[in-house]
């Protein structure tokens, strides 16, 4: 047990500024020690302006970016511009996992309702439960009488499907229509190369 | 030409802190717009401490890390600890491309001489010439009478080989021995899977 405790100790803080920079870069998702080294060397050798710009942008974002009080997406105001837009249809609420997903839906130009951003997905193994994705807030919002349809647009991954299922169940009592994005064959694809699960779903949901 | 000039204009600076953070993250090598988005969302959602730590580490490194006056590697002192080490053999000088390569040689534990770090490689197409890799400084250093052997350990890539060739030619008049790392079959590999150029070199350099 003693050796286990020793293993759990954090590594000593590097004594030099370059080592500390490499260590800090490793906290970025998808960046291992080799990439962090390469990034640090590149910034110090070729792009010190970029390094200072990044330092400033990080500092600024941490202190200014917060969550929209209504939809939970990132914003610098108490309420984001989408939620404040009087031209959007407040009767429709699209529930999505991340701001990146929201941006993808926005780019289609075919949705004029509002959003609720979970900022994650249910993942009990990582300790992410209903409270962490704002489910109580969503229920309260849907219960205010304005929302008539909730479009659940979580990802079609295992965790996204579970999240969609839990949300749909929780909303059953609220008396609103709950829909899910259609599953089917992507535009431009040949059936031969589409996976079987997708074709099966497209068959079931044919219209 | 007018449209060409318009294309060359930098994109407008994003109006929000999140957009500026994503833009700044894209200056890291190997980071595209999707990765930058993912990094920004991750830091703001899950690791604001890490973001502040990175901002501080960048700032600190930019202001404290400079180049060693003797070997050009990154250091916070005028001269790096390796160059100051009295136990190292000043008669041998290993010329390498980057501090990462230097670290790799150091980890072998089988080299006790000093280093000269080019901080790059000759690349005329990118405008990197002999002056940028410190060739004049290297020649001056080798001419001081202490150095007896220069081990050229640039990478075995096209640009690394050209760099090695140019360095060897420039050092010819200095009256020192110029050697190159041996090319050959890597430890643990089976000949069947080794590329032909490597086997050919290993045959020529057999001993």
mmCIF file of C-alpha atoms in Angstrom:
data_model
loop_
_atom_site.group_PDB
_atom_site.id
_atom_site.type_symbol
_atom_site.label_atom_id
_atom_site.label_comp_id
_atom_site.label_asym_id
_atom_site.label_seq_id
_atom_site.Cartn_x
_atom_site.Cartn_y
_atom_site.Cartn_z
ATOM 1 C CA UNK A 1 0.000 0.000 0.000
ATOM 2 C CA UNK A 2 2.927 2.275 0.773
ATOM 3 C CA UNK A 3 4.288 1.880 -2.757
ATOM 4 C CA UNK A 4 0.800 2.543 -4.121
ATOM 5 C CA UNK A 5 0.690 5.810 -2.210
ATOM 6 C CA UNK A 6 4.114 6.692 -3.523
ATOM 7 C CA UNK A 7 2.934 6.057 -7.096
ATOM 8 C CA UNK A 8 -0.011 8.382 -6.552
ATOM 9 C CA UNK A 9 2.289 11.313 -5.742
ATOM 10 C CA UNK A 10 2.322 13.967 -8.474
ATOM 11 C CA UNK A 11 5.636 14.225 -10.336
ATOM 12 C CA UNK A 12 7.951 16.927 -9.002
ATOM 13 C CA UNK A 13 7.405 20.334 -10.616
ATOM 14 C CA UNK A 14 10.092 20.867 -13.274
ATOM 15 C CA UNK A 15 12.800 23.241 -12.094
ATOM 16 C CA UNK A 16 13.106 25.142 -15.370
ATOM 17 C CA UNK A 17 10.666 27.333 -17.301
ATOM 18 C CA UNK A 18 10.925 25.166 -20.433
ATOM 19 C CA UNK A 19 10.027 22.028 -18.464
ATOM 20 C CA UNK A 20 7.082 23.796 -16.847
ATOM 21 C CA UNK A 21 5.856 24.940 -20.274
ATOM 22 C CA UNK A 22 6.041 21.370 -21.633
ATOM 23 C CA UNK A 23 4.176 20.107 -18.562
ATOM 24 C CA UNK A 24 1.470 22.765 -18.953
ATOM 25 C CA UNK A 25 1.021 22.009 -22.676
ATOM 26 C CA UNK A 26 0.438 18.349 -21.798
ATOM 27 C CA UNK A 27 -2.791 19.345 -20.055
ATOM 28 C CA UNK A 28 -4.288 20.077 -23.476
ATOM 29 C CA UNK A 29 -6.451 17.169 -24.655
ATOM 30 C CA UNK A 30 -4.682 14.909 -27.145
ATOM 31 C CA UNK A 31 -1.222 16.301 -26.423
ATOM 32 C CA UNK A 32 1.419 13.834 -25.208
ATOM 33 C CA UNK A 33 4.961 14.559 -24.109
ATOM 34 C CA UNK A 34 6.414 14.497 -27.655
ATOM 35 C CA UNK A 35 3.817 16.909 -29.045
ATOM 36 C CA UNK A 36 4.203 19.169 -26.005
ATOM 37 C CA UNK A 37 7.970 19.291 -26.567
ATOM 38 C CA UNK A 38 7.503 20.071 -30.238
ATOM 39 C CA UNK A 39 4.987 22.823 -29.434
ATOM 40 C CA UNK A 40 7.248 24.379 -26.787
ATOM 41 C CA UNK A 41 10.318 24.338 -29.055
ATOM 42 C CA UNK A 42 8.310 25.761 -31.960
ATOM 43 C CA UNK A 43 6.862 28.610 -29.898
ATOM 44 C CA UNK A 44 10.201 29.551 -28.301
ATOM 45 C CA UNK A 45 12.195 29.222 -31.515
ATOM 46 C CA UNK A 46 9.813 30.558 -34.156
ATOM 47 C CA UNK A 47 6.715 32.151 -32.638
ATOM 48 C CA UNK A 48 7.227 33.969 -29.332
ATOM 49 C CA UNK A 49 4.544 36.444 -30.401
ATOM 50 C CA UNK A 50 2.144 33.519 -30.805
ATOM 51 C CA UNK A 51 3.076 32.243 -27.346
ATOM 52 C CA UNK A 52 2.304 35.616 -25.760
ATOM 53 C CA UNK A 53 -0.913 35.871 -27.778
ATOM 54 C CA UNK A 54 -1.952 32.419 -26.533
ATOM 55 C CA UNK A 55 -1.063 33.295 -22.932
ATOM 56 C CA UNK A 56 -3.207 36.422 -23.169
ATOM 57 C CA UNK A 57 -6.109 34.630 -24.882
ATOM 58 C CA UNK A 58 -6.127 31.899 -22.212
ATOM 59 C CA UNK A 59 -6.118 34.428 -19.398
ATOM 60 C CA UNK A 60 -8.841 36.499 -21.048
ATOM 61 C CA UNK A 61 -11.054 33.497 -21.812
ATOM 62 C CA UNK A 62 -10.782 32.044 -18.305
ATOM 63 C CA UNK A 63 -11.800 35.356 -16.753
ATOM 64 C CA UNK A 64 -14.476 36.424 -19.245
ATOM 65 C CA UNK A 65 -16.148 33.320 -20.626
ATOM 66 C CA UNK A 66 -19.008 31.958 -18.542
ATOM 67 C CA UNK A 67 -22.134 29.932 -19.166
ATOM 68 C CA UNK A 68 -25.349 31.420 -20.564
ATOM 69 C CA UNK A 69 -27.944 31.491 -17.787
ATOM 70 C CA UNK A 70 -30.606 30.180 -20.148
ATOM 71 C CA UNK A 71 -28.943 27.615 -22.444
ATOM 72 C CA UNK A 72 -25.598 26.956 -20.669
ATOM 73 C CA UNK A 73 -23.465 27.570 -23.763
ATOM 74 C CA UNK A 74 -20.266 29.618 -23.509
ATOM 75 C CA UNK A 75 -20.825 33.378 -23.547
ATOM 76 C CA UNK A 76 -19.325 36.547 -22.146
ATOM 77 C CA UNK A 77 -22.740 38.011 -21.246
ATOM 78 C CA UNK A 78 -25.212 36.708 -18.643
ATOM 79 C CA UNK A 79 -27.425 35.500 -21.522
ATOM 80 C CA UNK A 80 -26.038 34.546 -24.973
ATOM 81 C CA UNK A 81 -26.992 36.286 -28.202
ATOM 82 C CA UNK A 82 -28.933 33.271 -29.511
ATOM 83 C CA UNK A 83 -31.159 33.192 -26.426
ATOM 84 C CA UNK A 84 -31.685 36.978 -26.657
ATOM 85 C CA UNK A 85 -32.600 36.860 -30.379
ATOM 86 C CA UNK A 86 -36.318 37.833 -30.588
ATOM 87 C CA UNK A 87 -36.610 36.264 -34.058
ATOM 88 C CA UNK A 88 -36.004 32.739 -32.780
ATOM 89 C CA UNK A 89 -38.911 30.417 -32.062
ATOM 90 C CA UNK A 90 -39.021 29.869 -28.289
ATOM 91 C CA UNK A 91 -41.474 26.984 -28.721
ATOM 92 C CA UNK A 92 -38.727 24.703 -30.024
ATOM 93 C CA UNK A 93 -35.788 23.667 -27.859
ATOM 94 C CA UNK A 94 -32.892 21.682 -29.297
ATOM 95 C CA UNK A 95 -30.874 19.749 -26.689
ATOM 96 C CA UNK A 96 -27.260 19.174 -27.725
ATOM 97 C CA UNK A 97 -24.043 18.048 -26.112
ATOM 98 C CA UNK A 98 -21.508 20.776 -26.899
ATOM 99 C CA UNK A 99 -21.156 24.276 -28.382
ATOM 100 C CA UNK A 100 -19.409 22.603 -31.356
ATOM 101 C CA UNK A 101 -22.554 20.543 -32.021
ATOM 102 C CA UNK A 102 -24.636 23.703 -31.687
ATOM 103 C CA UNK A 103 -22.414 25.423 -34.264
ATOM 104 C CA UNK A 104 -22.938 22.464 -36.629
ATOM 105 C CA UNK A 105 -26.748 22.702 -36.315
ATOM 106 C CA UNK A 106 -26.571 26.491 -36.768
ATOM 107 C CA UNK A 107 -24.539 26.121 -39.952
ATOM 108 C CA UNK A 108 -27.335 24.109 -41.551
ATOM 109 C CA UNK A 109 -29.500 27.259 -41.413
ATOM 110 C CA UNK A 110 -32.590 25.058 -41.064
ATOM 111 C CA UNK A 111 -33.319 25.473 -37.370
ATOM 112 C CA UNK A 112 -34.814 28.648 -35.926
ATOM 113 C CA UNK A 113 -35.632 27.530 -32.380
ATOM 114 C CA UNK A 114 -33.584 27.847 -29.203
ATOM 115 C CA UNK A 115 -30.959 25.564 -27.676
ATOM 116 C CA UNK A 116 -30.089 23.885 -24.431
ATOM 117 C CA UNK A 117 -26.440 22.841 -24.285
ATOM 118 C CA UNK A 118 -25.684 19.965 -21.911
ATOM 119 C CA UNK A 119 -21.930 20.787 -21.953
ATOM 120 C CA UNK A 120 -21.289 17.054 -21.812
ATOM 121 C CA UNK A 121 -23.143 13.769 -21.741
ATOM 122 C CA UNK A 122 -24.181 11.280 -19.092
ATOM 123 C CA UNK A 123 -21.222 9.111 -18.212
ATOM 124 C CA UNK A 124 -21.651 7.364 -14.853
ATOM 125 C CA UNK A 125 -18.191 5.784 -15.076
ATOM 126 C CA UNK A 126 -16.634 9.266 -15.181
ATOM 127 C CA UNK A 127 -18.968 10.439 -12.415
ATOM 128 C CA UNK A 128 -20.999 12.653 -14.772
ATOM 129 C CA UNK A 129 -24.634 12.445 -13.725
ATOM 130 C CA UNK A 130 -27.948 14.173 -14.473
ATOM 131 C CA UNK A 131 -27.009 17.203 -12.391
ATOM 132 C CA UNK A 132 -23.736 17.776 -14.255
ATOM 133 C CA UNK A 133 -25.477 18.015 -17.620
ATOM 134 C CA UNK A 134 -28.072 20.423 -16.172
ATOM 135 C CA UNK A 135 -31.072 18.087 -16.388
ATOM 136 C CA UNK A 136 -32.923 19.761 -13.451
ATOM 137 C CA UNK A 137 -32.484 23.170 -15.143
ATOM 138 C CA UNK A 138 -33.752 21.718 -18.431
ATOM 139 C CA UNK A 139 -36.837 20.268 -16.728
ATOM 140 C CA UNK A 140 -37.584 23.591 -15.036
ATOM 141 C CA UNK A 141 -37.196 25.434 -18.319
ATOM 142 C CA UNK A 142 -39.435 23.027 -20.245
ATOM 143 C CA UNK A 143 -42.038 23.321 -17.472
ATOM 144 C CA UNK A 144 -42.519 27.073 -17.990
ATOM 145 C CA UNK A 145 -45.226 26.565 -20.627
ATOM 146 C CA UNK A 146 -43.431 28.181 -23.595
ATOM 147 C CA UNK A 147 -41.586 25.153 -24.935
ATOM 148 C CA UNK A 148 -43.785 22.842 -26.998
ATOM 149 C CA UNK A 149 -41.198 20.567 -28.614
ATOM 150 C CA UNK A 150 -37.840 19.334 -27.369
ATOM 151 C CA UNK A 151 -35.574 18.050 -30.146
ATOM 152 C CA UNK A 152 -32.995 15.753 -28.571
ATOM 153 C CA UNK A 153 -29.895 16.063 -30.734
ATOM 154 C CA UNK A 154 -27.275 14.308 -28.638
ATOM 155 C CA UNK A 155 -24.700 12.305 -30.560
ATOM 156 C CA UNK A 156 -25.520 8.844 -31.903
ATOM 157 C CA UNK A 157 -22.868 7.258 -29.713
ATOM 158 C CA UNK A 158 -23.535 4.856 -26.838
ATOM 159 C CA UNK A 159 -23.311 7.630 -24.250
ATOM 160 C CA UNK A 160 -25.263 10.081 -26.406
ATOM 161 C CA UNK A 161 -28.081 7.546 -26.862
ATOM 162 C CA UNK A 162 -28.251 6.874 -23.113
ATOM 163 C CA UNK A 163 -28.348 10.608 -22.465
ATOM 164 C CA UNK A 164 -31.156 11.016 -25.014
ATOM 165 C CA UNK A 165 -33.102 8.172 -23.409
ATOM 166 C CA UNK A 166 -32.789 9.633 -19.893
ATOM 167 C CA UNK A 167 -33.808 13.097 -21.097
ATOM 168 C CA UNK A 168 -36.802 11.712 -22.995
ATOM 169 C CA UNK A 169 -37.962 9.777 -19.925
ATOM 170 C CA UNK A 170 -37.568 12.789 -17.636
ATOM 171 C CA UNK A 171 -39.557 14.977 -20.054
ATOM 172 C CA UNK A 172 -42.446 12.523 -20.406
ATOM 173 C CA UNK A 173 -44.404 14.126 -17.562
ATOM 174 C CA UNK A 174 -43.830 17.672 -18.803
ATOM 175 C CA UNK A 175 -46.442 17.258 -21.537
ATOM 176 C CA UNK A 176 -44.195 18.428 -24.401
ATOM 177 C CA UNK A 177 -43.437 16.667 -27.638
ATOM 178 C CA UNK A 178 -40.013 15.008 -27.508
ATOM 179 C CA UNK A 179 -38.342 14.187 -30.838
ATOM 180 C CA UNK A 180 -34.953 12.831 -31.843
ATOM 181 C CA UNK A 181 -32.870 13.651 -34.937
ATOM 182 C CA UNK A 182 -33.596 11.170 -37.726
ATOM 183 C CA UNK A 183 -31.151 8.323 -38.164
ATOM 184 C CA UNK A 184 -30.503 7.300 -41.743
ATOM 185 C CA UNK A 185 -28.188 7.107 -44.690
ATOM 186 C CA UNK A 186 -25.939 10.196 -45.004
ATOM 187 C CA UNK A 187 -26.287 12.386 -48.096
ATOM 188 C CA UNK A 188 -23.913 11.391 -50.885
ATOM 189 C CA UNK A 189 -23.183 7.906 -49.586
ATOM 190 C CA UNK A 190 -23.476 4.604 -51.445
ATOM 191 C CA UNK A 191 -25.462 1.897 -49.661
ATOM 192 C CA UNK A 192 -22.681 -0.614 -50.272
ATOM 193 C CA UNK A 193 -20.390 1.319 -47.935
ATOM 194 C CA UNK A 194 -22.917 2.347 -45.253
ATOM 195 C CA UNK A 195 -22.773 0.320 -42.021
ATOM 196 C CA UNK A 196 -25.587 -2.170 -41.467
ATOM 197 C CA UNK A 197 -26.984 -0.547 -38.313
ATOM 198 C CA UNK A 198 -27.539 2.709 -40.187
ATOM 199 C CA UNK A 199 -29.295 0.942 -43.092
ATOM 200 C CA UNK A 200 -31.468 -0.984 -40.628
ATOM 201 C CA UNK A 201 -32.497 2.278 -38.952
ATOM 202 C CA UNK A 202 -33.148 3.924 -42.324
ATOM 203 C CA UNK A 203 -35.413 0.985 -43.243
ATOM 204 C CA UNK A 204 -37.384 1.217 -39.972
ATOM 205 C CA UNK A 205 -37.716 5.012 -40.212
ATOM 206 C CA UNK A 206 -38.549 5.011 -43.960
ATOM 207 C CA UNK A 207 -41.186 7.506 -45.085
ATOM 208 C CA UNK B 1 -4.092 41.372 -58.508
ATOM 209 C CA UNK B 2 -6.669 43.227 -56.426
ATOM 210 C CA UNK B 3 -8.394 39.982 -55.482
ATOM 211 C CA UNK B 4 -5.012 38.451 -54.662
ATOM 212 C CA UNK B 5 -4.339 41.309 -52.279
ATOM 213 C CA UNK B 6 -7.748 40.822 -50.712
ATOM 214 C CA UNK B 7 -6.983 37.115 -50.147
ATOM 215 C CA UNK B 8 -3.722 37.991 -48.423
ATOM 216 C CA UNK B 9 -5.539 40.069 -45.775
ATOM 217 C CA UNK B 10 -5.515 38.434 -42.353
ATOM 218 C CA UNK B 11 -8.927 37.250 -41.169
ATOM 219 C CA UNK B 12 -10.726 39.712 -38.908
ATOM 220 C CA UNK B 13 -9.888 39.293 -35.203
ATOM 221 C CA UNK B 14 -12.721 37.337 -33.567
ATOM 222 C CA UNK B 15 -14.976 39.578 -31.513
ATOM 223 C CA UNK B 16 -15.309 37.190 -28.565
ATOM 224 C CA UNK B 17 -12.789 35.805 -26.079
ATOM 225 C CA UNK B 18 -13.627 32.197 -26.993
ATOM 226 C CA UNK B 19 -12.984 32.865 -30.691
ATOM 227 C CA UNK B 20 -9.698 34.570 -29.878
ATOM 228 C CA UNK B 21 -8.644 31.601 -27.732
ATOM 229 C CA UNK B 22 -9.418 29.159 -30.567
ATOM 230 C CA UNK B 23 -7.475 31.359 -32.996
ATOM 231 C CA UNK B 24 -4.483 31.524 -30.636
ATOM 232 C CA UNK B 25 -4.488 27.736 -30.082
ATOM 233 C CA UNK B 26 -4.309 27.254 -33.859
ATOM 234 C CA UNK B 27 -0.817 28.791 -33.819
ATOM 235 C CA UNK B 28 0.428 25.635 -32.083
ATOM 236 C CA UNK B 29 2.066 23.278 -34.600
ATOM 237 C CA UNK B 30 -0.209 20.424 -35.683
ATOM 238 C CA UNK B 31 -3.370 22.022 -34.311
ATOM 239 C CA UNK B 32 -6.205 22.665 -36.777
ATOM 240 C CA UNK B 33 -9.495 24.397 -36.172
ATOM 241 C CA UNK B 34 -11.276 21.279 -34.845
ATOM 242 C CA UNK B 35 -8.511 20.442 -32.359
ATOM 243 C CA UNK B 36 -8.308 24.084 -31.277
ATOM 244 C CA UNK B 37 -12.062 24.117 -30.614
ATOM 245 C CA UNK B 38 -11.837 20.890 -28.650
ATOM 246 C CA UNK B 39 -8.924 22.230 -26.598
ATOM 247 C CA UNK B 40 -10.690 25.521 -25.856
ATOM 248 C CA UNK B 41 -13.944 23.803 -24.815
ATOM 249 C CA UNK B 42 -12.032 21.313 -22.671
ATOM 250 C CA UNK B 43 -10.034 23.992 -20.868
ATOM 251 C CA UNK B 44 -13.041 26.235 -20.230
ATOM 252 C CA UNK B 45 -15.360 23.397 -19.210
ATOM 253 C CA UNK B 46 -13.075 21.075 -17.279
ATOM 254 C CA UNK B 47 -9.675 22.622 -16.613
ATOM 255 C CA UNK B 48 -9.621 26.379 -16.023
ATOM 256 C CA UNK B 49 -6.750 25.849 -13.581
ATOM 257 C CA UNK B 50 -4.812 24.162 -16.388
ATOM 258 C CA UNK B 51 -5.571 27.086 -18.709
ATOM 259 C CA UNK B 52 -4.215 29.593 -16.198
ATOM 260 C CA UNK B 53 -1.190 27.376 -15.545
ATOM 261 C CA UNK B 54 -0.521 27.235 -19.301
ATOM 262 C CA UNK B 55 -0.942 31.005 -19.654
ATOM 263 C CA UNK B 56 1.574 31.553 -16.864
ATOM 264 C CA UNK B 57 4.024 28.957 -18.201
ATOM 265 C CA UNK B 58 3.927 30.535 -21.687
ATOM 266 C CA UNK B 59 4.532 33.994 -20.293
ATOM 267 C CA UNK B 60 7.335 32.790 -18.051
ATOM 268 C CA UNK B 61 9.055 30.768 -20.789
ATOM 269 C CA UNK B 62 8.906 33.597 -23.332
ATOM 270 C CA UNK B 63 10.497 36.008 -20.880
ATOM 271 C CA UNK B 64 13.039 33.688 -19.259
ATOM 272 C CA UNK B 65 14.160 31.138 -21.845
ATOM 273 C CA UNK B 66 16.989 32.245 -24.104
ATOM 274 C CA UNK B 67 19.753 30.560 -26.069
ATOM 275 C CA UNK B 68 22.985 29.322 -24.484
ATOM 276 C CA UNK B 69 25.830 31.581 -25.637
ATOM 277 C CA UNK B 70 28.058 28.588 -26.281
ATOM 278 C CA UNK B 71 25.843 25.812 -27.712
ATOM 279 C CA UNK B 72 22.628 27.685 -28.658
ATOM 280 C CA UNK B 73 20.307 25.289 -26.782
ATOM 281 C CA UNK B 74 17.450 26.666 -24.677
ATOM 282 C CA UNK B 75 18.495 27.802 -21.193
ATOM 283 C CA UNK B 76 17.580 30.394 -18.592
ATOM 284 C CA UNK B 77 21.229 31.251 -17.884
ATOM 285 C CA UNK B 78 23.751 32.918 -20.227
ATOM 286 C CA UNK B 79 25.462 29.516 -20.557
ATOM 287 C CA UNK B 80 23.651 26.174 -20.104
ATOM 288 C CA UNK B 81 24.526 23.609 -17.425
ATOM 289 C CA UNK B 82 25.908 21.131 -19.977
ATOM 290 C CA UNK B 83 28.386 23.668 -21.337
ATOM 291 C CA UNK B 84 29.387 24.638 -17.773
ATOM 292 C CA UNK B 85 29.914 21.024 -16.659
ATOM 293 C CA UNK B 86 33.710 20.635 -16.038
ATOM 294 C CA UNK B 87 33.426 16.830 -16.292
ATOM 295 C CA UNK B 88 32.491 16.925 -19.976
ATOM 296 C CA UNK B 89 35.106 16.409 -22.659
ATOM 297 C CA UNK B 90 35.523 19.720 -24.500
ATOM 298 C CA UNK B 91 37.503 18.004 -27.266
ATOM 299 C CA UNK B 92 34.369 16.419 -28.684
ATOM 300 C CA UNK B 93 31.545 18.494 -30.128
ATOM 301 C CA UNK B 94 28.265 16.887 -31.211
ATOM 302 C CA UNK B 95 26.298 18.962 -33.742
ATOM 303 C CA UNK B 96 22.541 18.280 -33.570
ATOM 304 C CA UNK B 97 19.366 19.852 -34.898
ATOM 305 C CA UNK B 98 17.162 20.384 -31.831
ATOM 306 C CA UNK B 99 17.152 20.205 -28.015
ATOM 307 C CA UNK B 100 14.911 17.119 -28.379
ATOM 308 C CA UNK B 101 17.654 15.369 -30.365
ATOM 309 C CA UNK B 102 20.169 16.466 -27.723
ATOM 310 C CA UNK B 103 17.966 14.937 -25.016
ATOM 311 C CA UNK B 104 17.848 11.669 -26.992
ATOM 312 C CA UNK B 105 21.652 11.527 -27.233
ATOM 313 C CA UNK B 106 21.960 12.393 -23.520
ATOM 314 C CA UNK B 107 19.588 9.583 -22.570
ATOM 315 C CA UNK B 108 21.931 7.032 -24.149
ATOM 316 C CA UNK B 109 24.484 7.915 -21.464
ATOM 317 C CA UNK B 110 27.276 7.090 -23.918
ATOM 318 C CA UNK B 111 28.412 10.586 -24.887
ATOM 319 C CA UNK B 112 30.461 12.792 -22.579
ATOM 320 C CA UNK B 113 31.468 15.594 -24.930
ATOM 321 C CA UNK B 114 29.791 18.952 -25.551
ATOM 322 C CA UNK B 115 27.049 19.951 -27.982
ATOM 323 C CA UNK B 116 26.280 22.532 -30.607
ATOM 324 C CA UNK B 117 22.553 22.824 -31.283
ATOM 325 C CA UNK B 118 21.652 24.185 -34.729
ATOM 326 C CA UNK B 119 18.063 24.926 -33.598
ATOM 327 C CA UNK B 120 16.910 23.895 -37.062
ATOM 328 C CA UNK B 121 18.329 22.615 -40.327
ATOM 329 C CA UNK B 122 19.281 24.103 -43.665
ATOM 330 C CA UNK B 123 16.145 24.605 -45.723
ATOM 331 C CA UNK B 124 16.657 27.088 -48.569
ATOM 332 C CA UNK B 125 13.001 26.817 -49.635
ATOM 333 C CA UNK B 126 11.932 28.093 -46.199
ATOM 334 C CA UNK B 127 14.655 30.737 -46.289
ATOM 335 C CA UNK B 128 16.740 29.024 -43.587
ATOM 336 C CA UNK B 129 20.391 29.437 -44.491
ATOM 337 C CA UNK B 130 23.800 28.868 -42.931
ATOM 338 C CA UNK B 131 23.511 31.955 -40.738
ATOM 339 C CA UNK B 132 20.161 30.850 -39.247
ATOM 340 C CA UNK B 133 21.619 27.554 -38.007
ATOM 341 C CA UNK B 134 24.622 29.373 -36.525
ATOM 342 C CA UNK B 135 27.235 27.966 -38.888
ATOM 343 C CA UNK B 136 29.569 30.998 -38.529
ATOM 344 C CA UNK B 137 29.437 30.628 -34.719
ATOM 345 C CA UNK B 138 30.166 26.905 -35.035
ATOM 346 C CA UNK B 139 33.196 27.588 -37.269
ATOM 347 C CA UNK B 140 34.548 30.158 -34.842
ATOM 348 C CA UNK B 141 34.093 27.762 -31.933
ATOM 349 C CA UNK B 142 35.788 24.885 -33.723
ATOM 350 C CA UNK B 143 38.648 27.195 -34.656
ATOM 351 C CA UNK B 144 39.578 27.878 -31.013
ATOM 352 C CA UNK B 145 41.935 24.883 -30.832
ATOM 353 C CA UNK B 146 40.094 22.908 -28.122
ATOM 354 C CA UNK B 147 37.741 20.917 -30.313
ATOM 355 C CA UNK B 148 39.406 17.918 -31.948
ATOM 356 C CA UNK B 149 36.393 15.998 -33.278
ATOM 357 C CA UNK B 150 33.034 17.199 -34.540
ATOM 358 C CA UNK B 151 30.351 14.501 -34.565
ATOM 359 C CA UNK B 152 27.661 15.571 -37.021
ATOM 360 C CA UNK B 153 24.418 14.078 -35.674
ATOM 361 C CA UNK B 154 21.805 15.807 -37.808
ATOM 362 C CA UNK B 155 18.808 13.685 -38.748
ATOM 363 C CA UNK B 156 19.014 11.167 -41.589
ATOM 364 C CA UNK B 157 16.404 13.031 -43.602
ATOM 365 C CA UNK B 158 17.026 14.822 -46.887
ATOM 366 C CA UNK B 159 17.431 18.200 -45.173
ATOM 367 C CA UNK B 160 19.466 16.730 -42.323
ATOM 368 C CA UNK B 161 21.869 15.095 -44.802
ATOM 369 C CA UNK B 162 22.301 18.331 -46.744
ATOM 370 C CA UNK B 163 22.962 20.171 -43.490
ATOM 371 C CA UNK B 164 25.552 17.542 -42.493
ATOM 372 C CA UNK B 165 27.231 17.850 -45.898
ATOM 373 C CA UNK B 166 27.450 21.642 -45.725
ATOM 374 C CA UNK B 167 28.817 21.524 -42.151
ATOM 375 C CA UNK B 168 31.418 18.896 -43.078
ATOM 376 C CA UNK B 169 32.565 20.959 -46.051
ATOM 377 C CA UNK B 170 32.806 24.139 -43.996
ATOM 378 C CA UNK B 171 34.841 22.340 -41.304
ATOM 379 C CA UNK B 172 37.306 20.800 -43.763
ATOM 380 C CA UNK B 173 39.742 23.703 -43.435
ATOM 381 C CA UNK B 174 39.533 23.798 -39.621
ATOM 382 C CA UNK B 175 41.794 20.759 -39.308
ATOM 383 C CA UNK B 176 39.468 18.802 -37.018
ATOM 384 C CA UNK B 177 38.163 15.284 -37.467
ATOM 385 C CA UNK B 178 34.576 15.329 -38.739
ATOM 386 C CA UNK B 179 32.499 12.194 -38.181
ATOM 387 C CA UNK B 180 28.874 11.276 -38.783
ATOM 388 C CA UNK B 181 26.637 8.953 -36.737
ATOM 389 C CA UNK B 182 26.745 5.416 -38.165
ATOM 390 C CA UNK B 183 23.898 4.400 -40.437
ATOM 391 C CA UNK B 184 22.791 0.817 -40.064
ATOM 392 C CA UNK B 185 20.198 -1.697 -39.028
ATOM 393 C CA UNK B 186 18.364 -0.634 -35.819
ATOM 394 C CA UNK B 187 18.715 -2.849 -32.738
ATOM 395 C CA UNK B 188 15.965 -5.461 -32.472
ATOM 396 C CA UNK B 189 14.876 -5.301 -36.103
ATOM 397 C CA UNK B 190 14.574 -8.162 -38.593
ATOM 398 C CA UNK B 191 16.330 -7.647 -41.916
ATOM 399 C CA UNK B 192 13.184 -8.700 -43.797
ATOM 400 C CA UNK B 193 11.426 -5.554 -42.582
ATOM 401 C CA UNK B 194 14.286 -3.056 -42.788
ATOM 402 C CA UNK B 195 14.209 -0.685 -45.763
ATOM 403 C CA UNK B 196 16.685 -1.370 -48.547
ATOM 404 C CA UNK B 197 18.577 1.921 -48.240
ATOM 405 C CA UNK B 198 19.385 1.157 -44.613
ATOM 406 C CA UNK B 199 20.609 -2.360 -45.440
ATOM 407 C CA UNK B 200 22.733 -1.008 -48.290
ATOM 408 C CA UNK B 201 24.338 1.521 -45.914
ATOM 409 C CA UNK B 202 24.895 -1.188 -43.287
ATOM 410 C CA UNK B 203 26.662 -3.307 -45.917
ATOM 411 C CA UNK B 204 28.949 -0.477 -47.022
ATOM 412 C CA UNK B 205 29.744 0.530 -43.419
ATOM 413 C CA UNK B 206 30.248 -3.062 -42.201
ATOM 414 C CA UNK B 207 33.064 -3.584 -39.730
#
